[in-house]
Structure formats: structure tokens, C-alpha cells
Amino acid sequence: MLTNNDILKKLRVALSLHTEDIIKILALADFEISKGALGDIFRNEDQPGYMEAGDQLLRNFLNGLIIYKRGKQPNAKPQPKDDAGDVGPQRRDRPE
């Protein structure tokens, strides 16, 4: 199964993104990360200093990537957040 780190690594290679590009993309989604912390995410699991990428990091990267590729939408309405802080409806048909 792919981890969030694996997904970020594969997107970085597929889109030919540098560390600075990823930091800019995350900033477009109002998410700040240091160059060092990002380097820890791209380490191999067996290396010291490895850090797992959380769902919030991946979600903000994907949201920032949309803005990076097509620009901000002029009349975009922010979606309401639910009690858990997630945006939009949640699927409940998955076993927990």
C-alpha cells in the first residue's frame, strides 16, 4: 500500500518538482513547511530523521497543486468545515 510519503515522492518525480517548488505549492494552500522538514519526508523509511507525511500535508499539497497548475478561481466559495475540521461530506461506507 502506498503511504502519503510515497505519493508525494511519485508526484515530485512525475511533475519534475524541486523542493522549492513544493514549498511554494504548499504556501498556495496556506501551509508552511521548512526545507529541512520536507527533506525528512523524502528520506527513506530506514534513514534517521525520517518523518511520515500526514493526511493534512498531502491534502494541502494537492489543493496547492490545483492552484499552481490552473490558478486561483475568481469566485470560489469556501466549503464549510464539519466538526472534525475536514471539508465536505465524509464517506461512511468504509469499515472502521
mmCIF file with all atom_site columns, N, CA, C and O in Angstrom, residues 76-95:
data_model
loop_
_atom_site.group_PDB
_atom_site.id
_atom_site.type_symbol
_atom_site.label_atom_id
_atom_site.label_alt_id
_atom_site.label_comp_id
_atom_site.label_asym_id
_atom_site.label_entity_id
_atom_site.label_seq_id
_atom_site.pdbx_PDB_ins_code
_atom_site.Cartn_x
_atom_site.Cartn_y
_atom_site.Cartn_z
_atom_site.occupancy
_atom_site.B_iso_or_equiv
_atom_site.pdbx_formal_charge
_atom_site.auth_seq_id
_atom_site.auth_comp_id
_atom_site.auth_asym_id
_atom_site.auth_atom_id
_atom_site.pdbx_PDB_model_num
ATOM 1  N N  . ALA A 1 76 ? -14.513 31.522 -6.221 1.00 0.00 ? 76 ALA A N  1
ATOM 2  C CA . ALA A 1 76 ? -14.585 30.262 -5.486 1.00 0.00 ? 76 ALA A CA 1
ATOM 3  C C  . ALA A 1 76 ? -15.157 30.501 -4.098 1.00 0.00 ? 76 ALA A C  1
ATOM 4  O O  . ALA A 1 76 ? -14.749 31.411 -3.391 1.00 0.00 ? 76 ALA A O  1
ATOM 5  N N  . LYS A 1 77 ? -16.133 29.680 -3.734 1.00 0.00 ? 77 LYS A N  1
ATOM 6  C CA . LYS A 1 77 ? -16.740 29.761 -2.407 1.00 0.00 ? 77 LYS A CA 1
ATOM 7  C C  . LYS A 1 77 ? -16.032 28.736 -1.521 1.00 0.00 ? 77 LYS A C  1
ATOM 8  O O  . LYS A 1 77 ? -15.888 27.587 -1.902 1.00 0.00 ? 77 LYS A O  1
ATOM 9  N N  . PRO A 1 78 ? -15.603 29.125 -0.325 1.00 0.00 ? 78 PRO A N  1
ATOM 10 C CA . PRO A 1 78 ? -15.002 28.145 0.569  1.00 0.00 ? 78 PRO A CA 1
ATOM 11 C C  . PRO A 1 78 ? -16.050 27.147 1.041  1.00 0.00 ? 78 PRO A C  1
ATOM 12 O O  . PRO A 1 78 ? -17.183 27.527 1.335  1.00 0.00 ? 78 PRO A O  1
ATOM 13 N N  . GLN A 1 79 ? -15.673 25.865 1.062  1.00 0.00 ? 79 GLN A N  1
ATOM 14 C CA . GLN A 1 79 ? -16.605 24.850 1.513  1.00 0.00 ? 79 GLN A CA 1
ATOM 15 C C  . GLN A 1 79 ? -16.663 24.857 3.027  1.00 0.00 ? 79 GLN A C  1
ATOM 16 O O  . GLN A 1 79 ? -15.652 25.056 3.693  1.00 0.00 ? 79 GLN A O  1
ATOM 17 N N  . PRO A 1 80 ? -17.850 24.629 3.592  1.00 0.00 ? 80 PRO A N  1
ATOM 18 C CA . PRO A 1 80 ? -17.960 24.615 5.054  1.00 0.00 ? 80 PRO A CA 1
ATOM 19 C C  . PRO A 1 80 ? -17.230 23.413 5.634  1.00 0.00 ? 80 PRO A C  1
ATOM 20 O O  . PRO A 1 80 ? -17.184 22.348 5.031  1.00 0.00 ? 80 PRO A O  1
ATOM 21 N N  . LYS A 1 81 ? -16.669 23.604 6.819  1.00 0.00 ? 81 LYS A N  1
ATOM 22 C CA . LYS A 1 81 ? -15.976 22.515 7.503  1.00 0.00 ? 81 LYS A CA 1
ATOM 23 C C  . LYS A 1 81 ? -16.937 21.832 8.452  1.00 0.00 ? 81 LYS A C  1
ATOM 24 O O  . LYS A 1 81 ? -17.788 22.474 9.047  1.00 0.00 ? 81 LYS A O  1
ATOM 25 N N  . ASP A 1 82 ? -16.755 20.514 8.589  1.00 0.00 ? 82 ASP A N  1
ATOM 26 C CA . ASP A 1 82 ? -17.576 19.802 9.555  1.00 0.00 ? 82 ASP A CA 1
ATOM 27 C C  . ASP A 1 82 ? -16.905 19.842 10.926 1.00 0.00 ? 82 ASP A C  1
ATOM 28 O O  . ASP A 1 82 ? -15.890 20.483 11.110 1.00 0.00 ? 82 ASP A O  1
ATOM 29 N N  . ASP A 1 83 ? -17.461 19.165 11.905 1.00 0.00 ? 83 ASP A N  1
ATOM 30 C CA . ASP A 1 83 ? -16.948 19.207 13.273 1.00 0.00 ? 83 ASP A CA 1
ATOM 31 C C  . ASP A 1 83 ? -15.527 18.687 13.390 1.00 0.00 ? 83 ASP A C  1
ATOM 32 O O  . ASP A 1 83 ? -14.783 19.090 14.270 1.00 0.00 ? 83 ASP A O  1
ATOM 33 N N  . ALA A 1 84 ? -15.139 17.771 12.509 1.00 0.00 ? 84 ALA A N  1
ATOM 34 C CA . ALA A 1 84 ? -13.797 17.187 12.580 1.00 0.00 ? 84 ALA A CA 1
ATOM 35 C C  . ALA A 1 84 ? -12.769 18.078 11.913 1.00 0.00 ? 84 ALA A C  1
ATOM 36 O O  . ALA A 1 84 ? -11.587 17.781 11.923 1.00 0.00 ? 84 ALA A O  1
ATOM 37 N N  . GLY A 1 85 ? -13.193 19.174 11.279 1.00 0.00 ? 85 GLY A N  1
ATOM 38 C CA . GLY A 1 85 ? -12.269 20.078 10.622 1.00 0.00 ? 85 GLY A CA 1
ATOM 39 C C  . GLY A 1 85 ? -12.020 19.715 9.167  1.00 0.00 ? 85 GLY A C  1
ATOM 40 O O  . GLY A 1 85 ? -11.288 20.394 8.472  1.00 0.00 ? 85 GLY A O  1
ATOM 41 N N  . ASP A 1 86 ? -12.622 18.614 8.689  1.00 0.00 ? 86 ASP A N  1
ATOM 42 C CA . ASP A 1 86 ? -12.465 18.227 7.297  1.00 0.00 ? 86 ASP A CA 1
ATOM 43 C C  . ASP A 1 86 ? -13.493 18.950 6.451  1.00 0.00 ? 86 ASP A C  1
ATOM 44 O O  . ASP A 1 86 ? -14.557 19.334 6.914  1.00 0.00 ? 86 ASP A O  1
ATOM 45 N N  . VAL A 1 87 ? -13.168 19.104 5.184  1.00 0.00 ? 87 VAL A N  1
ATOM 46 C CA . VAL A 1 87 ? -14.055 19.815 4.274  1.00 0.00 ? 87 VAL A CA 1
ATOM 47 C C  . VAL A 1 87 ? -14.961 18.816 3.574  1.00 0.00 ? 87 VAL A C  1
ATOM 48 O O  . VAL A 1 87 ? -14.525 17.771 3.117  1.00 0.00 ? 87 VAL A O  1
ATOM 49 N N  . GLY A 1 88 ? -16.228 19.144 3.475  1.00 0.00 ? 88 GLY A N  1
ATOM 50 C CA . GLY A 1 88 ? -17.171 18.372 2.690  1.00 0.00 ? 88 GLY A CA 1
ATOM 51 C C  . GLY A 1 88 ? -17.650 17.100 3.364  1.00 0.00 ? 88 GLY A C  1
ATOM 52 O O  . GLY A 1 88 ? -17.267 16.772 4.475  1.00 0.00 ? 88 GLY A O  1
ATOM 53 N N  . PRO A 1 89 ? -18.492 16.352 2.662  1.00 0.00 ? 89 PRO A N  1
ATOM 54 C CA . PRO A 1 89 ? -19.070 15.136 3.228  1.00 0.00 ? 89 PRO A CA 1
ATOM 55 C C  . PRO A 1 89 ? -18.029 14.028 3.335  1.00 0.00 ? 89 PRO A C  1
ATOM 56 O O  . PRO A 1 89 ? -17.090 13.961 2.554  1.00 0.00 ? 89 PRO A O  1
ATOM 57 N N  . GLN A 1 90 ? -18.223 13.165 4.299  1.00 0.00 ? 90 GLN A N  1
ATOM 58 C CA . GLN A 1 90 ? -17.319 12.046 4.518  1.00 0.00 ? 90 GLN A CA 1
ATOM 59 C C  . GLN A 1 90 ? -18.020 10.756 4.139  1.00 0.00 ? 90 GLN A C  1
ATOM 60 O O  . GLN A 1 90 ? -19.210 10.587 4.391  1.00 0.00 ? 90 GLN A O  1
ATOM 61 N N  . ARG A 1 91 ? -17.270 9.838  3.541  1.00 0.00 ? 91 ARG A N  1
ATOM 62 C CA . ARG A 1 91 ? -17.828 8.524  3.224  1.00 0.00 ? 91 ARG A CA 1
ATOM 63 C C  . ARG A 1 91 ? -17.933 7.715  4.498  1.00 0.00 ? 91 ARG A C  1
ATOM 64 O O  . ARG A 1 91 ? -17.006 7.651  5.280  1.00 0.00 ? 91 ARG A O  1
ATOM 65 N N  . ARG A 1 92 ? -19.060 7.109  4.696  1.00 0.00 ? 92 ARG A N  1
ATOM 66 C CA . ARG A 1 92 ? -19.276 6.303  5.910  1.00 0.00 ? 92 ARG A CA 1
ATOM 67 C C  . ARG A 1 92 ? -19.415 4.822  5.579  1.00 0.00 ? 92 ARG A C  1
ATOM 68 O O  . ARG A 1 92 ? -19.701 4.014  6.425  1.00 0.00 ? 92 ARG A O  1
ATOM 69 N N  . ASP A 1 93 ? -19.202 4.458  4.296  1.00 0.00 ? 93 ASP A N  1
ATOM 70 C CA . ASP A 1 93 ? -19.420 3.062  3.906  1.00 0.00 ? 93 ASP A CA 1
ATOM 71 C C  . ASP A 1 93 ? -18.157 2.220  4.059  1.00 0.00 ? 93 ASP A C  1
ATOM 72 O O  . ASP A 1 93 ? -18.168 1.046  3.769  1.00 0.00 ? 93 ASP A O  1
ATOM 73 N N  . ARG A 1 94 ? -17.069 2.793  4.553  1.00 0.00 ? 94 ARG A N  1
ATOM 74 C CA . ARG A 1 94 ? -15.842 2.027  4.765  1.00 0.00 ? 94 ARG A CA 1
ATOM 75 C C  . ARG A 1 94 ? -15.872 1.411  6.153  1.00 0.00 ? 94 ARG A C  1
ATOM 76 O O  . ARG A 1 94 ? -16.276 2.055  7.110  1.00 0.00 ? 94 ARG A O  1
ATOM 77 N N  . PRO A 1 95 ? -15.399 0.167  6.278  1.00 0.00 ? 95 PRO A N  1
ATOM 78 C CA . PRO A 1 95 ? -15.335 -0.423 7.628  1.00 0.00 ? 95 PRO A CA 1
ATOM 79 C C  . PRO A 1 95 ? -14.268 0.284  8.452  1.00 0.00 ? 95 PRO A C  1
ATOM 80 O O  . PRO A 1 95 ? -13.236 0.676  7.962  1.00 0.00 ? 95 PRO A O  1
#
